[in-house]
CSV table of C-alpha atoms in Angstrom, one decimal:
chain,number,residue,atom,x,y,z
A,1228,UNK,CA,-111.4,153.5,157.3
A,1229,UNK,CA,-110.6,151.1,160.4
A,1230,UNK,CA,-114.6,152.2,161.1
A,1231,UNK,CA,-116.0,150.3,158.5
A,1232,UNK,CA,-113.6,147.6,159.5
A,1233,UNK,CA,-115.1,147.7,162.8
A,1234,UNK,CA,-119.1,147.3,161.5
A,1235,UNK,CA,-118.2,144.4,158.8
A,1236,UNK,CA,-116.7,142.6,162.1
A,1237,UNK,CA,-119.6,143.7,163.7
A,1238,UNK,CA,-122.0,142.1,160.9
A,1239,UNK,CA,-119.8,139.5,160.4
A,1240,UNK,CA,-120.2,138.5,164.2
A,1241,UNK,CA,-124.2,138.8,164.5
A,1242,UNK,CA,-124.3,136.8,160.7
A,1243,UNK,CA,-122.6,134.1,162.4
A,1244,UNK,CA,-124.1,134.0,165.4
A,1245,UNK,CA,-127.8,133.9,163.5
A,1246,UNK,CA,-126.0,130.1,161.1
A,1247,UNK,CA,-124.7,128.9,164.4
A,1248,UNK,CA,-128.2,129.3,165.9
A,1249,UNK,CA,-130.9,128.6,163.7
A,1250,UNK,CA,-128.4,125.1,162.9
A,1251,UNK,CA,-128.6,124.1,166.3
A,1252,UNK,CA,-132.2,124.6,166.3
A,1253,UNK,CA,-132.2,122.4,162.8
A,1254,UNK,CA,-130.5,119.9,164.2
A,1255,UNK,CA,-132.7,120.1,167.6
A,1256,UNK,CA,-136.2,119.7,166.0
A,1257,UNK,CA,-134.6,116.9,164.1
A,1258,UNK,CA,-132.9,114.8,166.8
A,1259,UNK,CA,-136.2,116.0,169.4
A,1260,UNK,CA,-138.0,114.7,166.9
A,1261,UNK,CA,-136.9,110.8,167.8
A,1262,UNK,CA,-137.1,111.6,170.8
A,1263,UNK,CA,-140.4,110.0,172.8
A,1264,UNK,CA,-142.6,112.3,174.6
A,1265,UNK,CA,-141.4,114.8,177.4
A,1266,UNK,CA,-142.4,117.8,179.8
A,1267,UNK,CA,-140.4,121.2,178.8
A,1268,UNK,CA,-136.5,121.8,179.7
A,1269,UNK,CA,-134.7,124.8,181.1
A,1270,UNK,CA,-132.0,125.0,179.7
A,1271,UNK,CA,-128.7,124.2,180.9
A,1272,UNK,CA,-131.0,122.3,184.0
A,1273,UNK,CA,-132.8,120.8,182.4
A,1274,UNK,CA,-135.9,119.3,183.9
A,1275,UNK,CA,-133.6,118.5,187.2
A,1276,UNK,CA,-136.5,120.8,189.7
A,1277,UNK,CA,-139.3,119.0,187.7
A,1278,UNK,CA,-138.3,115.5,190.2
A,1279,UNK,CA,-138.5,117.0,193.6
A,1280,UNK,CA,-137.5,115.5,196.4
A,1281,UNK,CA,-139.8,112.7,195.5
A,1282,UNK,CA,-138.2,112.2,192.5
A,1283,UNK,CA,-140.8,108.8,191.7
A,1284,UNK,CA,-143.9,110.7,193.0
A,1285,UNK,CA,-142.9,112.4,190.3
A,1286,UNK,CA,-142.0,110.5,187.6
A,1287,UNK,CA,-145.4,108.8,188.0
A,1288,UNK,CA,-147.5,111.7,187.4
A,1289,UNK,CA,-145.4,112.2,184.6
A,1290,UNK,CA,-145.9,109.1,183.2
A,1291,UNK,CA,-149.3,110.1,183.3
A,1292,UNK,CA,-149.3,112.8,181.1
A,1293,UNK,CA,-146.9,111.7,178.8
A,1294,UNK,CA,-147.5,107.9,178.5
A,1295,UNK,CA,-145.3,104.6,179.1
A,1296,UNK,CA,-141.9,106.3,178.0
A,1297,UNK,CA,-140.7,109.6,177.7
A,1298,UNK,CA,-138.5,111.6,177.8
A,1299,UNK,CA,-136.5,113.7,180.3
A,1300,UNK,CA,-133.3,115.9,180.6
A,1301,UNK,CA,-131.7,115.4,183.8
A,1302,UNK,CA,-129.3,118.5,183.2
A,1303,UNK,CA,-127.3,117.2,180.1
A,1304,UNK,CA,-128.4,114.4,179.9
A,1305,UNK,CA,-131.0,112.8,177.6
A,1306,UNK,CA,-133.0,110.6,180.6
A,1307,UNK,CA,-135.9,108.0,178.4
A,1308,UNK,CA,-137.7,107.3,181.3
A,1309,UNK,CA,-140.1,103.9,180.5
A,1310,UNK,CA,-142.8,102.6,183.4
A,1311,UNK,CA,-144.6,100.4,181.7
A,1312,UNK,CA,-144.4,96.2,182.4
A,1313,UNK,CA,-144.4,96.0,179.1
A,1314,UNK,CA,-142.2,98.7,177.8
A,1315,UNK,CA,-139.7,97.3,180.4
A,1316,UNK,CA,-139.8,93.6,178.7
A,1317,UNK,CA,-139.7,94.9,175.9
A,1318,UNK,CA,-136.2,97.2,175.8
A,1319,UNK,CA,-134.8,94.6,178.5
A,1320,UNK,CA,-135.4,91.8,177.0
A,1321,UNK,CA,-135.5,92.0,172.7
A,1322,UNK,CA,-133.1,95.5,173.1
A,1323,UNK,CA,-130.8,94.3,175.7
A,1324,UNK,CA,-127.4,94.4,173.5
A,1325,UNK,CA,-128.3,98.1,172.7
A,1326,UNK,CA,-129.2,98.9,176.5
A,1327,UNK,CA,-126.5,97.8,177.5
A,1328,UNK,CA,-123.6,100.7,178.3
A,1329,UNK,CA,-124.6,102.6,181.2
A,1330,UNK,CA,-122.3,106.4,182.0
A,1331,UNK,CA,-120.3,106.0,184.1
A,1332,UNK,CA,-120.6,108.8,187.1
A,1333,UNK,CA,-118.2,111.0,188.2
A,1334,UNK,CA,-117.3,109.4,191.8
A,1335,UNK,CA,-116.6,105.9,189.7
A,1336,UNK,CA,-113.8,107.4,187.9
A,1337,UNK,CA,-111.4,108.4,191.0
A,1338,UNK,CA,-107.7,107.1,190.1
A,1339,UNK,CA,-109.6,105.7,187.3
A,1340,UNK,CA,-111.3,103.1,188.9
A,1341,UNK,CA,-113.4,102.4,186.3
A,1342,UNK,CA,-111.3,101.4,183.4
A,1343,UNK,CA,-111.3,98.0,185.4
A,1344,UNK,CA,-114.5,97.4,187.8
A,1345,UNK,CA,-117.3,95.2,186.0
A,1346,UNK,CA,-120.1,97.1,187.7
A,1347,UNK,CA,-118.0,100.6,185.2
A,1348,UNK,CA,-116.2,98.5,182.0
A,1349,UNK,CA,-118.7,98.4,178.6
A,1350,UNK,CA,-119.8,95.2,177.3
A,1351,UNK,CA,-116.3,93.1,175.2
A,1352,UNK,CA,-114.1,90.9,175.9
A,1353,UNK,CA,-112.0,92.2,178.5
A,1354,UNK,CA,-115.8,91.9,180.8
A,1355,UNK,CA,-117.1,88.8,179.5
A,1356,UNK,CA,-113.9,87.2,180.7
A,1357,UNK,CA,-113.5,89.4,184.5
A,1358,UNK,CA,-117.3,88.7,184.7
A,1359,UNK,CA,-116.6,84.8,183.7
A,1360,UNK,CA,-113.3,85.0,186.8
A,1361,UNK,CA,-115.5,86.0,189.2
A,1362,UNK,CA,-118.6,83.9,188.7
A,1363,UNK,CA,-116.1,81.2,188.5
A,1364,UNK,CA,-114.4,81.4,191.5
A,1365,UNK,CA,-117.2,83.7,194.1
A,1366,UNK,CA,-119.8,80.5,192.8
A,1367,UNK,CA,-117.8,77.5,194.1
A,1368,UNK,CA,-118.9,76.1,197.6
A,1369,UNK,CA,-115.4,75.6,198.2
A,1370,UNK,CA,-113.6,79.0,198.0
A,1371,UNK,CA,-116.6,79.8,200.3
A,1372,UNK,CA,-115.5,79.3,204.1
A,1373,UNK,CA,-118.8,80.3,205.3
A,1374,UNK,CA,-118.7,77.1,207.8
A,1375,UNK,CA,-115.2,78.6,209.1
A,1376,UNK,CA,-115.9,82.2,209.3
A,1377,UNK,CA,-119.5,81.4,210.9
A,1378,UNK,CA,-117.6,79.1,213.7
A,1379,UNK,CA,-115.8,82.5,214.8
A,1380,UNK,CA,-118.3,84.6,215.2
A,1381,UNK,CA,-120.0,81.8,217.0
A,1382,UNK,CA,-116.8,82.0,219.5
A,1383,UNK,CA,-116.4,85.8,220.0
A,1384,UNK,CA,-120.5,86.0,220.8
A,1385,UNK,CA,-119.6,83.0,223.1
A,1386,UNK,CA,-116.6,84.6,225.2
A,1387,UNK,CA,-118.5,88.5,225.1
A,1388,UNK,CA,-120.9,86.7,226.6
A,1389,UNK,CA,-118.7,85.2,229.2
A,1390,UNK,CA,-117.2,88.2,230.1
A,1391,UNK,CA,-120.7,90.9,229.9
A,1392,UNK,CA,-119.5,92.8,227.5
A,1393,UNK,CA,-121.6,94.4,224.3
A,1394,UNK,CA,-121.1,93.4,220.6
A,1395,UNK,CA,-121.7,96.0,218.3
A,1396,UNK,CA,-123.5,94.3,215.3
A,1397,UNK,CA,-122.6,97.0,212.7
A,1398,UNK,CA,-119.0,96.6,213.2
A,1399,UNK,CA,-119.1,92.3,213.5
A,1400,UNK,CA,-121.1,92.5,210.3
A,1401,UNK,CA,-118.3,93.9,208.5
A,1402,UNK,CA,-115.6,92.0,209.7
A,1403,UNK,CA,-117.7,88.5,208.9
A,1404,UNK,CA,-118.4,89.9,205.7
A,1405,UNK,CA,-114.8,91.3,205.2
A,1406,UNK,CA,-113.2,87.9,206.1
A,1407,UNK,CA,-116.0,85.7,203.6
A,1408,UNK,CA,-115.3,88.1,201.3
A,1409,UNK,CA,-111.0,88.4,201.9
A,1410,UNK,CA,-110.7,84.6,202.3
A,1411,UNK,CA,-112.5,83.8,198.5
A,1412,UNK,CA,-110.5,86.2,197.4
A,1413,UNK,CA,-107.3,85.9,198.4
A,1414,UNK,CA,-107.3,83.1,201.0
A,1415,UNK,CA,-106.7,85.5,204.1
A,1416,UNK,CA,-108.7,86.6,206.5
A,1417,UNK,CA,-108.4,91.0,207.2
A,1418,UNK,CA,-110.1,90.9,210.3
A,1419,UNK,CA,-109.6,90.3,214.0
A,1420,UNK,CA,-113.2,90.1,215.4
A,1421,UNK,CA,-111.4,91.0,218.8
A,1422,UNK,CA,-109.2,94.2,217.6
A,1423,UNK,CA,-110.5,97.4,216.5
A,1424,UNK,CA,-107.3,97.4,213.6
A,1425,UNK,CA,-110.8,97.3,210.6
A,1426,UNK,CA,-112.4,100.5,211.7
A,1427,UNK,CA,-111.3,102.5,209.2
A,1428,UNK,CA,-111.2,100.0,206.5
A,1429,UNK,CA,-114.9,99.8,207.5
A,1430,UNK,CA,-115.4,104.1,207.2
A,1431,UNK,CA,-113.3,104.1,204.1
A,1432,UNK,CA,-116.1,102.0,202.3
A,1433,UNK,CA,-118.4,103.6,203.8
A,1434,UNK,CA,-117.3,106.9,202.6
A,1435,UNK,CA,-116.8,104.8,198.5
A,1436,UNK,CA,-121.2,103.8,199.0
A,1437,UNK,CA,-122.4,107.2,200.0
A,1438,UNK,CA,-120.2,109.0,197.1
A,1439,UNK,CA,-121.5,106.6,194.7
A,1440,UNK,CA,-125.0,106.8,195.6
A,1441,UNK,CA,-125.0,110.6,196.2
A,1442,UNK,CA,-127.1,112.9,193.0
A,1443,UNK,CA,-124.2,114.6,191.9
A,1444,UNK,CA,-124.6,117.9,189.7
A,1445,UNK,CA,-121.3,116.6,188.1
A,1446,UNK,CA,-122.7,113.8,186.1
A,1447,UNK,CA,-125.7,116.3,185.0
A,1448,UNK,CA,-123.6,119.4,184.7
A,1449,UNK,CA,-120.6,118.7,182.4
A,1450,UNK,CA,-119.8,122.5,182.7
A,1451,UNK,CA,-118.5,121.5,186.3
A,1452,UNK,CA,-117.1,117.9,186.2
A,1453,UNK,CA,-113.6,120.0,186.4
A,1454,UNK,CA,-115.0,122.0,189.7
A,1455,UNK,CA,-116.5,119.1,191.5
A,1456,UNK,CA,-118.8,121.2,193.3
A,1457,UNK,CA,-119.9,118.8,196.0
A,1458,UNK,CA,-116.2,117.2,196.8
A,1459,UNK,CA,-117.6,113.6,195.9
A,1460,UNK,CA,-114.5,112.3,193.2
A,1461,UNK,CA,-112.0,114.2,195.4
A,1462,UNK,CA,-113.1,112.2,199.0
A,1463,UNK,CA,-113.2,109.2,196.8
A,1464,UNK,CA,-110.2,109.2,195.9
A,1465,UNK,CA,-109.0,110.3,199.3
A,1466,UNK,CA,-110.9,106.9,201.1
A,1467,UNK,CA,-109.8,104.9,198.1
A,1468,UNK,CA,-106.1,105.7,197.6
A,1469,UNK,CA,-105.6,104.6,201.5
A,1470,UNK,CA,-108.3,100.9,200.9
A,1471,UNK,CA,-106.1,100.9,198.0
A,1472,UNK,CA,-102.4,101.0,200.3
A,1473,UNK,CA,-104.1,98.8,203.3
A,1474,UNK,CA,-104.6,96.4,200.8
A,1475,UNK,CA,-100.9,96.7,199.0
A,1476,UNK,CA,-99.8,94.7,202.6
A,1477,UNK,CA,-101.8,91.7,201.9
A,1478,UNK,CA,-101.6,91.2,197.8
A,1479,UNK,CA,-98.2,92.4,197.4
A,1480,UNK,CA,-96.4,89.2,198.4
A,1481,UNK,CA,-98.6,87.0,196.3
A,1482,UNK,CA,-97.4,89.4,193.4
A,1483,UNK,CA,-93.9,88.9,193.9
A,1484,UNK,CA,-94.4,85.1,195.0
A,1485,UNK,CA,-95.4,84.4,190.9
A,1486,UNK,CA,-92.1,86.1,189.8
A,1487,UNK,CA,-90.6,82.4,192.5
A,1488,UNK,CA,-90.5,78.8,192.7
A,1489,UNK,CA,-90.9,77.5,195.7
A,1490,UNK,CA,-92.5,74.0,195.2
A,1491,UNK,CA,-95.9,75.0,197.3
A,1492,UNK,CA,-99.3,74.3,195.9
A,1493,UNK,CA,-100.9,77.3,194.4
A,1494,UNK,CA,-103.9,78.7,195.5
A,1495,UNK,CA,-107.2,78.5,194.2
A,1496,UNK,CA,-108.6,81.4,195.0
A,1497,UNK,CA,-110.4,84.8,192.5
A,1498,UNK,CA,-106.8,86.6,192.6
A,1499,UNK,CA,-104.4,83.5,191.7
A,1500,UNK,CA,-107.5,83.2,188.6
A,1501,UNK,CA,-106.5,87.7,188.0
A,1502,UNK,CA,-103.3,86.6,188.2
A,1503,UNK,CA,-103.4,84.1,185.3
A,1504,UNK,CA,-105.0,86.5,183.6
A,1505,UNK,CA,-102.8,89.1,184.2
A,1506,UNK,CA,-100.4,86.8,182.6
A,1507,UNK,CA,-102.3,86.2,179.7
A,1508,UNK,CA,-100.3,87.3,176.2
A,1509,UNK,CA,-103.5,89.8,174.9
A,1510,UNK,CA,-104.3,90.9,178.3
A,1511,UNK,CA,-104.8,94.3,179.3
A,1512,UNK,CA,-105.8,93.8,183.1
A,1513,UNK,CA,-102.6,94.7,184.6
A,1514,UNK,CA,-101.7,94.5,188.5
A,1515,UNK,CA,-103.5,98.2,189.8
A,1516,UNK,CA,-106.8,97.0,188.2
A,1517,UNK,CA,-106.8,94.0,190.2
A,1518,UNK,CA,-106.3,96.0,193.4
A,1519,UNK,CA,-109.3,97.7,192.2
A,1520,UNK,CA,-111.1,95.1,190.9
A,1521,UNK,CA,-111.1,93.7,194.0
A,1522,UNK,CA,-111.4,95.7,197.1
A,1523,UNK,CA,-114.4,98.3,194.9
A,1524,UNK,CA,-116.0,96.1,192.4
A,1525,UNK,CA,-116.4,93.5,195.9
A,1526,UNK,CA,-115.9,94.7,198.9
A,1527,UNK,CA,-118.7,97.9,198.3
A,1528,UNK,CA,-121.2,95.8,197.1
A,1529,UNK,CA,-121.6,93.2,198.7
A,1530,UNK,CA,-120.8,94.3,202.5
A,1531,UNK,CA,-123.1,97.0,201.2
A,1532,UNK,CA,-125.5,94.8,200.7
A,1533,UNK,CA,-124.9,92.5,203.9
A,1534,UNK,CA,-124.8,95.3,206.4
A,1535,UNK,CA,-127.9,96.9,205.1
A,1536,UNK,CA,-130.2,94.0,205.4
């Protein structure tokens, strides 16, 4: 009796496995029929090996074989590659709303940063509101006190010249850009040109920029996401946590003063606009969200551009 039971269990397992495999193959054939043509993909890793060290060259060669729109699997991620102006126009102009979403990389999910960043938020009411606020505040010339920041930079360079002191262009560029942005965001200077106090902040921002630009296996193979094999998410969390601690000293007094009637005029900066948004009845935008938005969404991107021109 025990032997018969064992045989029946084995047969049942084999039949169930066959049904699952056949069902999966049938589903894959139906779904793949809707996808553009593309090269054969290896299980788990997909077409990652075919990209090589120069993905742009590899994609150019593949497009000559499979056409201006093709399908690749990067790990477990289905990817559509467009390589002609006509197809790009069709997608980006005529179907922009359909294609406006994006996958959130593992690194951007550190400390739930993706829930507050304009970069990673899905298109919706919250995203539109934040985009409008940032656009209005950052495009106002009155708020971009560039003349004051550049004046301080000229004075510092003149002082260095008089004393025969060498100037670190990268560091001074970071500090000037940081002050330009911080005066726009919350009406204070975060850096002193003749001090090394911002060295740690510069290092942490550079870590964030580097990690966001590094290919991460966890984004392509979900099975290893919890393991974080390259340690990128952990390094990002460490740097981001420290940056938020540095920013707390500047932002917390402003947060607290909102509940106190001091009689002083309100500051006209991005932080004030975000605090107004935070206090709206139907807003789900928290004070922590404000910190994430200010310190990463704006600082990292703008400083990366300014330091690599």
